[in-house]
Amino acid sequence: MSFTAPIQLPGLTLDPRWYRRAVFYEVMVRSFVDSNGDGVGDLAGLISKLDYLQWLGIDALWIPPFYTSPLKDGGYDVTDYRSILPEFGTLELFKELVTKAHERNMRIIIDLPLNHTSDQHEWFQQSREHPEGPYGDYYVWSDTDQKYPDIRIIFTDTEDSNWAFDSVRRQFYFHRFFSHQPDLNYDNPKVHESIFEVVRFWLDLGVDGFRLDAVPYLYESDEGNGEGEPPTHEFVRKLRTMVDRDFPGRVLIAEANQWPREVAAYFGSESEPECHMAFDFPVMPRIFYSLRSQRADELVRVLSETTDIPVAAGWGVFLRNHDELTLEMVSEEYRQAMYGWYAYDPRMRANIGIRRRLAPLLDNSRSELELAYALLFALPGSPFLYYGDEIGMGDNIWLPDRDSSRTPMQWTPDRNGGFSDADPGKLFLPVVQSLVFNYSQTNVESHLAQSSSLLHWVRNVIHVRKNHPTFGLGALRVLSTDHESVLAFTREYAGSGTSFGDQPETVLCVFSFSHNPVACRIDDPTLADLRLYDIFGGSVFPSFDAEGGLTLTLGAQSFYWLHCG
Ligand SMILES: OC[C@H]1O[C@H](O[C@H]2O[C@H](CO)[C@@H](O)[C@H](O)[C@H]2O)[C@H](O)[C@@H](O)[C@@H]1O
Ligand SMILES: [Ca+2]
């Protein structure tokens, strides 16, 4: 397979707002390409697919942890923050990845699990063996497991307490996630120093930023619930100050699975910024809710709540990632509805969520997939794709925990889906062989060969989006419609006047969640007399009338992106 790269000089473009316009792609090293036939994906394999990612239109990669780890939590259990898991490669290869990505104007964001380490980390081993030693206070120790009773358990499938007893130190240690992941003690300033050193180490190697894993959980207190406590925000502000001062242009992305106002808090303020970006956890489950309820109201509500953020800040919007589709931030009533629609088999559930991939969730329906992607690319924020979802890869709910959707990338119809030339039994996880999503049909090569494939469709939308800075930089205004299934909003951009294509623009985005065709009316006096053109094909649509009224018809589960002129 060869991909023709667009002509451009090698190196990163110097756009301080790059992350507001970028299309991100989450790629798990272990799952992408195995270059040496040991059955495990690796850095060399990832490097070999940079041309593919460039062709797709990806501007930045988010790489989940690749550090040395016993891999009891997909690498989020780190034993050494400064080394690469040997089966993935070496630091030299990592540097090569950064260089080769940058040559393609592609940024590298790495994951930083900073709330906890593996219990096999040297810091923890020292802490349990030498309570009076330099690492004695690196973790949250207690003589009782009754402290912080108001702190909820996140991994409800496996944990029944946030405390575990250590037989060496004969004390309990606090763990917000698995019991093999002791929480670091952020009340200890030496922990700050250690994490700052890790951050500086990777920024010195050229990475473009960090996803701050599980950032709300850094501090616990007797009064709070251990989520977004004030000193946690103080720490993030301190980190941001250091990054801005010593590594301008690099970004921090908050992974804060919280309610709208709490997530927005991770942006900080204009004068005291925290993260450049935050994942939009509130909006994600509501996209899936709207698709099946055929109602737009929940999205309207949450979009109206989350728009007020500092000028330079940006949301990270996503449909799926390497975790379960979390339902932590929806009401019990909605959660039960979502389980009914999307996880009718109990095997499809994990913790408080659903461990399935995008295409199986949407029943492999092309119209639903297109509608979901169209929302993802039009909502305020930068889209994050999950590897394999561009070809509608399936999952394997017979695998444990979240491995169901971390199976090898399907490249070709050949052995192991082209992921590896190892004996199939040696693969770290089996390739998907289900009837609908079998790698013999669902693979990059087959999608490339068919111009109407999902892959070509997704690539086209990405490129259309790239030609309209409005989608990354424009303001959102939700419009009222007279149909409960229709969501309409404008994205309005004043233009910077600095480059061709970066002109003032208003785009009207309309989505119908109805499973049948509908007609709907939009009334907005500020749009009076505006003419409308389809962004994809240029066709002229009926204009807004002199009062700002517009009647549109939409097919079942369909959308329009209309340029207003
Ligand atoms: O390192 C522990 C976990 O940290 C992230 O967790 C997030 O995912 C959880 C669901 O799997 C979610 O419920 C929680 O709110 C998040 O912080 C990371 O993405 C996980 O893979 C990891 O296990
Ligand atoms: Ca390998």
Coordinates of C-alpha atoms and ligand atoms in Angstrom, one line a residue:
M1 CA 0.0 0.0 0.0
S2 CA 1.4 3.4 -0.8
F3 CA 0.0 6.8 0.0
T4 CA 0.7 10.0 -1.8
A5 CA 1.6 12.6 0.7
P6 CA 0.6 16.2 0.0
I7 CA 3.5 18.5 -1.0
Q8 CA 4.8 20.4 2.0
L9 CA 8.1 21.3 3.6
P10 CA 9.1 18.9 6.4
G11 CA 8.5 20.1 9.9
L12 CA 5.8 21.4 12.2
T13 CA 3.8 24.5 11.2
L14 CA 4.2 27.3 13.8
D15 CA 0.6 27.7 14.7
P16 CA 0.1 28.5 18.4
R17 CA -3.6 27.4 18.1
W18 CA -2.7 24.2 16.3
Y19 CA -4.6 22.0 18.8
R20 CA -7.9 23.9 18.1
R21 CA -7.8 22.9 14.4
A22 CA -6.2 19.5 14.7
V23 CA -7.7 16.1 14.1
F24 CA -6.3 13.6 16.7
Y25 CA -6.0 9.9 16.4
E26 CA -5.7 7.6 19.5
V27 CA -3.3 4.7 18.6
M28 CA -2.4 2.0 21.0
V29 CA 1.1 0.9 20.1
R30 CA 0.4 -2.7 21.1
S31 CA -2.6 -3.0 18.8
F32 CA -1.4 -1.2 15.6
V33 CA 1.4 -3.0 13.7
D34 CA 3.8 -5.7 14.8
S35 CA 7.0 -5.1 12.9
N36 CA 9.1 -8.1 14.1
G37 CA 6.6 -11.0 14.3
D38 CA 6.5 -11.4 18.0
G39 CA 2.8 -11.0 18.1
V40 CA 2.8 -7.6 19.7
G41 CA 2.5 -4.2 18.1
D42 CA 5.5 -1.9 18.4
L43 CA 7.0 1.6 17.7
A44 CA 8.6 0.5 14.5
G45 CA 5.2 -0.8 13.3
L46 CA 3.6 2.6 14.2
I47 CA 6.4 4.5 12.3
S48 CA 5.7 2.3 9.3
K49 CA 2.1 3.6 9.2
L50 CA 2.7 7.3 9.5
D51 CA 2.1 7.7 5.8
Y52 CA -1.3 6.1 6.1
L53 CA -2.2 8.4 9.0
Q54 CA -1.0 11.5 7.1
W55 CA -3.1 10.4 4.1
L56 CA -6.1 10.1 6.4
G57 CA -5.5 13.7 7.5
I58 CA -4.4 13.1 11.0
D59 CA -2.6 16.1 12.7
A60 CA -1.7 14.6 16.1
L61 CA -1.4 11.2 17.6
W62 CA -2.5 10.4 21.2
I63 CA -0.4 7.4 22.3
P64 CA -1.6 5.7 25.5
P65 CA 1.2 4.6 27.9
F66 CA 4.1 2.8 26.4
Y67 CA 6.4 2.9 29.4
T68 CA 7.8 -0.1 31.2
S69 CA 4.8 -1.8 32.9
P70 CA 3.5 -5.2 34.0
L71 CA 0.5 -4.4 31.7
K72 CA -2.1 -5.2 34.3
D73 CA -4.0 -2.1 33.2
G74 CA -3.0 -1.7 29.6
G75 CA 0.1 0.2 30.6
Y76 CA -1.7 2.7 32.9
D77 CA 0.3 0.8 35.6
V78 CA 3.8 2.3 35.2
T79 CA 6.9 0.9 36.7
D80 CA 9.3 3.3 35.1
Y81 CA 8.2 6.6 33.5
R82 CA 11.5 7.1 31.6
S83 CA 11.8 3.8 29.7
I84 CA 9.9 2.2 26.9
L85 CA 8.3 -1.2 27.4
P86 CA 11.0 -3.5 25.8
E87 CA 8.5 -5.3 23.5
F88 CA 7.5 -1.9 22.1
G89 CA 11.1 -0.7 21.3
T90 CA 13.6 1.7 22.6
L91 CA 14.0 5.4 23.4
E92 CA 15.9 5.7 20.1
L93 CA 12.9 4.4 18.2
F94 CA 10.6 6.7 20.1
K95 CA 12.8 9.7 19.1
E96 CA 12.6 8.5 15.5
L97 CA 8.8 8.4 15.8
V98 CA 8.7 12.0 17.0
T99 CA 11.1 13.1 14.2
K100 CA 9.2 11.3 11.5
A101 CA 5.8 12.5 12.8
H102 CA 7.1 16.1 12.9
E103 CA 8.4 15.7 9.3
R104 CA 4.8 15.1 8.4
N105 CA 3.5 18.0 10.4
M106 CA 2.0 15.5 12.9
R107 CA 2.2 16.1 16.6
I108 CA 2.8 13.5 19.3
I109 CA 0.7 13.6 22.5
I110 CA 1.7 11.0 25.1
D111 CA -0.3 9.8 28.0
L112 CA 0.8 10.5 31.6
P113 CA -0.8 8.4 34.3
L114 CA 0.1 10.8 37.1
N115 CA -2.4 9.8 39.8
H116 CA -0.9 6.4 40.5
T117 CA 1.9 4.0 39.6
S118 CA 2.1 0.2 39.5
D119 CA 2.7 -1.4 42.8
Q120 CA 5.8 -2.8 41.2
H121 CA 7.3 0.7 40.7
E122 CA 10.5 1.2 42.7
W123 CA 8.9 4.2 44.5
F124 CA 6.2 1.9 45.9
Q125 CA 8.6 -0.9 46.8
Q126 CA 10.8 1.6 48.7
S127 CA 7.7 3.2 50.3
R128 CA 6.4 -0.1 51.7
E129 CA 9.8 -1.3 52.9
H130 CA 11.2 1.9 54.3
P131 CA 8.4 4.1 55.8
E132 CA 11.1 6.5 57.1
G133 CA 13.1 6.5 53.8
P134 CA 13.0 9.1 51.0
Y135 CA 9.9 7.4 49.4
G136 CA 8.1 6.6 52.7
D137 CA 5.6 9.4 52.0
Y138 CA 5.2 9.0 48.2
Y139 CA 1.9 7.2 48.6
V140 CA -1.3 7.6 50.7
W141 CA -0.9 5.4 53.7
S142 CA -3.3 4.9 56.6
D143 CA -3.7 2.7 59.6
T144 CA -7.4 2.3 58.8
D145 CA -9.4 1.6 55.6
Q146 CA -12.3 3.7 56.9
K147 CA -10.8 7.1 55.8
Y148 CA -12.5 9.0 53.0
P149 CA -15.8 7.0 53.0
D150 CA -17.4 9.5 50.6
I151 CA -15.0 8.7 47.8
R152 CA -16.7 6.5 45.2
I153 CA -15.2 3.4 43.7
I154 CA -14.6 3.7 39.9
F155 CA -13.7 0.2 39.0
T156 CA -16.8 -1.3 40.4
D157 CA -16.4 -4.7 38.5
T158 CA -13.2 -5.6 40.4
E159 CA -12.8 -3.4 43.5
D160 CA -14.9 -3.2 46.7
S161 CA -12.8 -0.6 48.5
N162 CA -10.4 2.2 47.6
W163 CA -8.0 0.8 50.3
A164 CA -5.7 -2.3 50.2
F165 CA -3.7 -3.7 53.0
D166 CA 0.1 -4.0 52.5
S167 CA 1.5 -6.9 54.4
V168 CA 5.1 -5.4 54.4
R169 CA 4.3 -2.0 55.8
R170 CA 1.3 -3.3 57.7
Q171 CA -0.7 -0.3 56.7
F172 CA -3.5 0.4 54.1
Y173 CA -2.7 2.3 50.9
F174 CA -5.2 4.3 48.9
H175 CA -6.0 3.3 45.3
R176 CA -8.5 5.1 43.1
F177 CA -8.4 2.4 40.4
F178 CA -7.1 -1.2 40.6
S179 CA -5.6 -2.3 43.9
H180 CA -2.3 -2.8 42.1
Q181 CA -2.3 0.9 41.3
P182 CA -1.4 2.8 44.5
D183 CA -2.2 6.5 44.4
L184 CA 0.7 8.9 44.6
N185 CA 0.6 11.3 47.6
Y186 CA 0.3 14.8 46.1
D187 CA 0.5 16.3 49.6
N188 CA 4.2 15.5 49.4
P189 CA 6.1 18.2 47.4
K190 CA 8.7 15.6 46.4
V191 CA 6.0 13.9 44.4
H192 CA 5.4 17.1 42.5
E193 CA 9.1 17.4 41.8
S194 CA 9.3 13.8 40.5
I195 CA 6.3 14.2 38.2
F196 CA 7.8 17.5 36.9
E197 CA 11.0 15.7 36.1
V198 CA 9.1 13.1 34.1
V199 CA 7.2 15.8 32.2
R200 CA 10.5 17.7 31.4
F201 CA 12.1 14.4 30.3
W202 CA 9.6 13.8 27.6
L203 CA 9.2 17.4 26.6
D204 CA 13.0 17.5 26.1
L205 CA 12.6 14.5 23.8
G206 CA 10.3 16.6 21.6
V207 CA 6.8 15.4 22.5
D208 CA 4.0 18.0 21.9
G209 CA 2.0 17.5 25.0
F210 CA 0.4 15.2 27.5
R211 CA -3.0 13.7 28.2
L212 CA -3.2 14.0 32.0
D213 CA -4.8 10.6 32.8
A214 CA -7.4 10.6 35.6
V215 CA -6.4 14.1 36.6
P216 CA -9.4 14.8 39.0
Y217 CA -8.2 12.3 41.5
L218 CA -4.8 13.7 42.5
Y219 CA -5.9 14.9 46.0
E220 CA -8.2 13.4 48.6
S221 CA -9.6 15.2 51.7
D222 CA -11.9 14.5 54.6
E223 CA -14.3 17.1 53.4
G224 CA -14.4 16.4 49.6
N225 CA -15.1 13.5 47.4
G226 CA -11.6 13.2 46.0
E227 CA -12.6 14.7 42.5
G228 CA -11.3 18.0 41.4
E229 CA -10.4 19.2 44.9
P230 CA -8.9 22.7 45.0
P231 CA -5.2 21.6 45.5
T232 CA -5.6 19.4 42.4
H233 CA -6.3 22.5 40.3
E234 CA -3.4 24.3 42.0
F235 CA -1.1 21.6 40.9
V236 CA -2.3 21.7 37.3
R237 CA -1.9 25.5 37.3
K238 CA 1.7 25.0 38.5
L239 CA 2.4 22.5 35.8
R240 CA 0.9 24.7 33.2
T241 CA 3.1 27.6 34.3
M242 CA 6.2 25.5 34.0
V243 CA 5.2 24.1 30.5
D244 CA 4.3 27.6 29.2
R245 CA 7.6 29.1 30.5
D246 CA 10.0 26.3 29.4
F247 CA 8.2 24.6 26.5
P248 CA 5.9 27.1 24.8
G249 CA 3.6 25.5 22.3
R250 CA 3.2 22.2 24.1
V251 CA -0.2 21.3 25.4
L252 CA -1.9 19.7 28.4
I253 CA -5.1 17.7 27.9
A254 CA -7.3 16.9 30.8
E255 CA -8.9 13.5 31.1
A256 CA -11.6 14.5 33.6
N257 CA -14.7 12.3 33.4
Q258 CA -16.9 14.8 35.3
W259 CA -20.1 16.9 35.0
P260 CA -19.9 19.9 32.6
R261 CA -19.0 22.6 35.0
E262 CA -16.4 20.5 36.7
V263 CA -14.7 19.5 33.4
A264 CA -14.6 23.1 32.3
A265 CA -12.8 23.9 35.5
Y266 CA -9.7 22.1 34.1
F267 CA -9.3 25.0 31.6
G268 CA -8.7 27.4 34.5
S269 CA -9.2 31.0 33.7
E270 CA -7.7 33.5 31.2
S271 CA -5.3 34.8 34.0
E272 CA -4.7 31.4 35.6
P273 CA -4.9 28.8 32.9
E274 CA -4.8 25.1 33.6
C275 CA -5.1 22.7 30.6
H276 CA -5.2 23.8 26.9
M277 CA -7.8 21.1 26.2
A278 CA -10.2 18.8 28.1
F279 CA -12.1 15.8 26.8
D280 CA -15.8 16.5 26.4
F281 CA -17.1 13.7 28.6
P282 CA -20.5 15.3 29.1
V283 CA -21.3 15.5 25.4
M284 CA -20.1 12.0 24.3
P285 CA -22.8 9.7 25.9
R286 CA -25.5 12.2 24.9
I287 CA -24.6 11.7 21.2
F288 CA -25.4 8.0 21.7
Y289 CA -28.5 8.8 23.7
S290 CA -29.8 11.1 20.9
L291 CA -29.2 8.5 18.2
R292 CA -31.5 6.0 19.9
S293 CA -34.0 8.3 21.7
Q294 CA -34.4 10.2 18.4
R295 CA -34.5 13.4 20.5
A296 CA -32.1 16.3 20.4
D297 CA -32.9 17.9 23.7
E298 CA -30.2 16.4 25.9
L299 CA -27.5 17.5 23.4
V300 CA -29.1 21.0 23.2
R301 CA -29.0 21.2 27.0
V302 CA -25.4 20.0 27.4
L303 CA -24.1 22.1 24.5
S304 CA -25.6 25.2 26.0
E305 CA -23.9 24.5 29.3
T306 CA -20.4 23.9 28.1
T307 CA -19.7 26.8 25.7
D308 CA -18.1 29.3 28.1
I309 CA -14.4 28.5 28.2
P310 CA -11.2 30.7 27.9
V311 CA -10.5 31.9 24.4
A312 CA -7.4 29.8 23.8
A313 CA -9.0 26.6 25.3
G314 CA -10.5 23.8 23.3
W315 CA -12.6 20.7 23.8
G316 CA -11.5 17.3 22.7
V317 CA -14.6 15.5 21.3
F318 CA -14.7 11.8 20.9
L319 CA -17.1 8.9 20.2
R320 CA -15.0 6.1 21.5
N321 CA -11.6 5.4 23.0
H322 CA -9.7 2.6 24.6
D323 CA -11.9 2.5 27.7
E324 CA -15.6 1.6 28.1
L325 CA -18.1 4.0 26.8
T326 CA -18.5 5.6 30.2
L327 CA -22.0 6.2 31.6
E328 CA -20.7 7.7 34.9
M329 CA -22.0 11.2 33.9
V330 CA -25.6 10.4 33.0
S331 CA -28.6 10.0 35.3
E332 CA -29.6 6.5 36.4
E333 CA -32.7 6.6 34.1
Y334 CA -30.6 7.5 31.1
R335 CA -28.0 4.9 32.0
Q336 CA -30.6 2.1 32.0
A337 CA -31.9 3.3 28.7
M338 CA -28.4 3.2 27.2
Y339 CA -27.8 -0.3 28.6
G340 CA -31.0 -1.4 27.0
W341 CA -30.1 0.0 23.6
Y342 CA -26.4 -0.6 23.5
A343 CA -25.6 -3.4 26.0
Y344 CA -28.5 -5.8 26.0
D345 CA -26.0 -8.6 26.7
P346 CA -24.4 -8.2 30.2
R347 CA -21.0 -9.2 28.6
M348 CA -21.1 -5.8 26.8
R349 CA -20.9 -3.9 30.1
A350 CA -17.8 -3.0 32.1
N351 CA -17.8 -1.0 35.3
I352 CA -20.3 1.8 34.7
G353 CA -20.2 1.7 31.0
I354 CA -20.2 -0.3 27.7
R355 CA -17.2 -2.0 26.4
R356 CA -18.0 -2.0 22.7
R357 CA -16.6 -0.3 19.6
L358 CA -18.3 2.3 17.5
A359 CA -19.5 0.2 14.5
P360 CA -21.0 -2.6 16.6
L361 CA -22.6 -0.1 18.9
L362 CA -24.3 1.5 15.9
D363 CA -25.3 -1.9 14.4
N364 CA -22.9 -1.2 11.6
S365 CA -25.5 1.1 10.2
R366 CA -23.8 3.4 7.6
S367 CA -26.3 6.2 8.1
E368 CA -25.8 6.2 11.9
L369 CA -22.1 6.0 11.6
E370 CA -22.1 9.0 9.2
L371 CA -24.4 10.9 11.5
A372 CA -22.2 10.2 14.5
Y373 CA -19.1 11.2 12.6
A374 CA -20.7 14.4 11.2
L375 CA -21.6 15.5 14.8
L376 CA -18.1 14.7 16.0
F377 CA -16.5 16.8 13.2
A378 CA -18.9 19.7 13.6
L379 CA -19.2 20.1 17.4
P380 CA -17.0 22.7 19.1
G381 CA -13.7 21.1 19.8
S382 CA -11.1 19.0 18.1
P383 CA -12.1 15.4 17.1
F384 CA -10.3 12.4 18.5
L385 CA -10.7 9.2 16.5
Y386 CA -10.0 5.8 17.9
Y387 CA -7.8 3.5 15.8
G388 CA -9.8 1.2 13.6
D389 CA -13.0 3.1 13.9
E390 CA -12.3 4.8 10.5
I391 CA -12.9 1.3 8.9
G392 CA -15.7 0.4 11.3
M393 CA -13.8 -2.3 13.1
G394 CA -15.7 -4.7 15.3
D395 CA -15.0 -5.8 18.9
N396 CA -14.7 -9.1 20.8
I397 CA -16.9 -9.2 23.9
W398 CA -15.5 -12.6 24.8
L399 CA -12.2 -11.0 25.8
P400 CA -11.9 -9.7 29.3
D401 CA -12.4 -6.1 30.5
R402 CA -11.7 -3.4 27.9
D403 CA -9.6 -5.7 25.7
S404 CA -12.8 -6.2 23.8
S405 CA -12.0 -3.1 21.8
R406 CA -8.2 -3.2 21.8
T407 CA -7.8 -6.0 19.3
P408 CA -5.2 -5.8 16.5
M409 CA -5.7 -3.2 13.7
Q410 CA -7.1 -4.8 10.6
W411 CA -4.9 -3.8 7.6
T412 CA -5.4 -6.6 5.0
P413 CA -7.5 -9.7 4.4
D414 CA -4.3 -11.8 5.0
R415 CA -3.1 -13.7 8.0
N416 CA -3.7 -11.8 11.3
G417 CA -5.4 -9.1 9.3
G418 CA -1.9 -7.9 8.2
F419 CA -1.2 -6.8 11.8
S420 CA 1.6 -9.4 12.3
D421 CA 3.2 -12.4 10.5
A422 CA 3.4 -14.3 13.8
D423 CA 1.6 -17.6 14.4
P424 CA -2.0 -16.5 15.0
G425 CA -1.9 -18.2 18.5
K426 CA 1.0 -15.9 19.5
L427 CA -0.8 -12.6 19.0
F428 CA -1.3 -10.6 22.2
L429 CA -5.0 -10.6 21.4
P430 CA -6.8 -12.4 18.6
V431 CA -7.9 -10.5 15.5
V432 CA -11.7 -10.0 15.2
Q433 CA -13.3 -12.9 13.3
S434 CA -17.0 -12.2 13.9
L435 CA -19.4 -12.7 11.1
V436 CA -20.1 -9.1 10.5
F437 CA -16.6 -7.6 11.3
N438 CA -14.3 -10.4 10.1
Y439 CA -10.9 -9.0 9.2
S440 CA -11.3 -10.6 5.8
Q441 CA -13.8 -7.9 4.9
T442 CA -13.2 -5.2 7.4
N443 CA -9.7 -4.0 6.7
V444 CA -7.9 -1.0 5.4
E445 CA -6.9 -2.5 2.1
S446 CA -10.5 -3.5 1.2
H447 CA -11.7 -0.1 2.2
L448 CA -9.1 1.6 0.0
A449 CA -10.2 -0.5 -2.9
Q450 CA -13.8 0.7 -2.7
S451 CA -14.4 4.4 -3.2
S452 CA -17.7 4.4 -1.3
S453 CA -16.2 2.8 1.8
L454 CA -16.4 4.3 5.3
L455 CA -12.7 4.9 5.2
H456 CA -12.9 7.1 2.1
W457 CA -16.0 8.8 3.5
V458 CA -14.3 9.6 6.8
R459 CA -11.1 10.9 5.1
N460 CA -13.2 13.1 2.8
V461 CA -15.0 14.7 5.8
I462 CA -11.7 15.2 7.6
H463 CA -10.4 17.1 4.6
V464 CA -13.5 19.1 4.1
R465 CA -13.3 20.1 7.8
K466 CA -9.6 21.1 7.4
N467 CA -10.6 23.5 4.6
H468 CA -12.9 25.3 7.1
P469 CA -11.1 26.7 10.1
T470 CA -14.6 27.6 11.4
F471 CA -15.1 24.1 12.7
G472 CA -12.0 24.3 14.9
L473 CA -12.2 28.0 15.8
G474 CA -15.7 29.2 15.3
A475 CA -18.2 30.0 18.1
L476 CA -21.2 27.8 18.7
R477 CA -24.8 29.0 18.7
V478 CA -27.5 26.4 19.2
L479 CA -30.7 27.3 17.3
S480 CA -34.2 26.4 18.1
T481 CA -36.1 24.1 15.8
D482 CA -39.7 23.0 15.8
H483 CA -38.8 19.3 15.6
E484 CA -37.7 17.3 18.7
S485 CA -35.4 15.1 16.6
V486 CA -33.5 17.9 15.0
L487 CA -30.4 19.6 16.4
A488 CA -29.3 22.8 14.6
F489 CA -26.5 25.1 15.4
T490 CA -24.2 27.6 13.7
R491 CA -20.5 27.8 13.9
E492 CA -19.4 31.4 13.4
Y493 CA -15.8 32.4 12.7
A494 CA -14.6 36.0 12.3
G495 CA -11.5 34.9 10.4
S496 CA -8.0 35.9 11.1
G497 CA -7.3 37.4 7.7
T498 CA -3.8 35.9 7.9
S499 CA -4.1 33.2 5.2
F500 CA -6.1 32.2 2.2
G501 CA -9.1 30.1 3.4
D502 CA -9.0 31.7 6.9
Q503 CA -11.9 34.0 6.1
P504 CA -15.0 35.0 8.1
E505 CA -17.6 32.2 7.8
T506 CA -20.9 31.0 9.2
V507 CA -21.8 27.3 8.8
L508 CA -25.2 26.0 9.6
C509 CA -25.1 22.4 10.9
V510 CA -28.4 20.5 11.0
F511 CA -28.7 16.8 12.2
S512 CA -31.8 14.7 12.3
F513 CA -31.9 11.8 14.8
S514 CA -35.2 10.6 13.6
H515 CA -35.4 7.1 12.1
N516 CA -37.8 8.5 9.5
P517 CA -37.6 11.5 7.1
V518 CA -38.7 14.8 8.7
A519 CA -39.4 18.4 7.8
C520 CA -38.4 21.0 10.3
R521 CA -38.4 24.8 10.6
I522 CA -35.7 27.0 12.0
D523 CA -36.4 30.6 12.9
D524 CA -33.6 33.0 13.7
P525 CA -33.8 36.7 12.7
T526 CA -30.0 37.1 12.7
L527 CA -29.8 34.7 9.7
A528 CA -32.4 36.6 7.6
D529 CA -31.9 36.4 3.9
L530 CA -28.8 34.3 4.1
R531 CA -28.2 32.0 1.2
L532 CA -27.2 28.4 1.9
Y533 CA -24.7 26.1 0.0
D534 CA -23.9 22.5 0.8
I535 CA -20.3 22.4 1.9
F536 CA -19.6 19.0 0.3
G537 CA -21.0 19.4 -3.2
G538 CA -21.7 23.2 -3.4
S539 CA -25.4 22.8 -4.3
V540 CA -27.6 25.8 -3.6
F541 CA -30.2 25.3 -0.9
P542 CA -33.4 27.4 -0.2
S543 CA -32.3 30.6 1.6
F544 CA -33.5 31.9 4.9
D545 CA -36.5 34.2 4.4
A546 CA -36.6 37.9 5.2
E547 CA -37.7 37.1 8.8
G548 CA -35.0 34.4 9.3
G549 CA -37.2 31.4 8.7
L550 CA -36.1 28.3 7.0
T551 CA -37.8 25.0 6.3
L552 CA -35.6 21.9 5.6
T553 CA -36.4 18.3 4.9
L554 CA -34.0 15.7 6.2
G555 CA -33.8 12.0 5.4
A556 CA -33.7 9.4 8.2
Q557 CA -30.6 9.9 10.4
S558 CA -29.0 12.5 8.2
F559 CA -27.3 15.8 8.4
Y560 CA -26.4 19.0 6.5
W561 CA -23.4 21.3 6.8
L562 CA -24.4 24.4 5.0
H563 CA -22.2 27.4 4.2
C564 CA -24.2 30.7 4.9
G565 CA -23.4 33.4 2.4
Ligands
LIG1 O1 -5.2 4.5 35.1 C1 -6.5 4.0 35.4 C2 -7.5 4.3 34.3 O2 -7.3 5.7 34.0 C3 -8.0 6.2 33.0 O3 -9.3 6.0 33.4 C4 -10.4 6.5 33.0 O4 -11.1 5.5 32.6 C5 -12.1 4.9 33.4 C6 -12.8 3.8 32.7 O5 -12.0 2.8 32.2 C7 -13.0 6.0 33.8 O6 -14.1 5.5 34.4 C8 -12.2 7.0 34.6 O7 -13.1 8.0 35.0 C9 -11.1 7.6 33.9 O8 -10.2 8.3 34.6 C10 -7.6 5.4 31.7 O9 -8.2 5.9 30.6 C11 -7.9 3.9 31.9 O10 -7.6 3.2 30.8 C12 -7.2 3.4 33.1 O11 -7.6 2.1 33.4
CA2 CA 6.5 -6.7 17.8

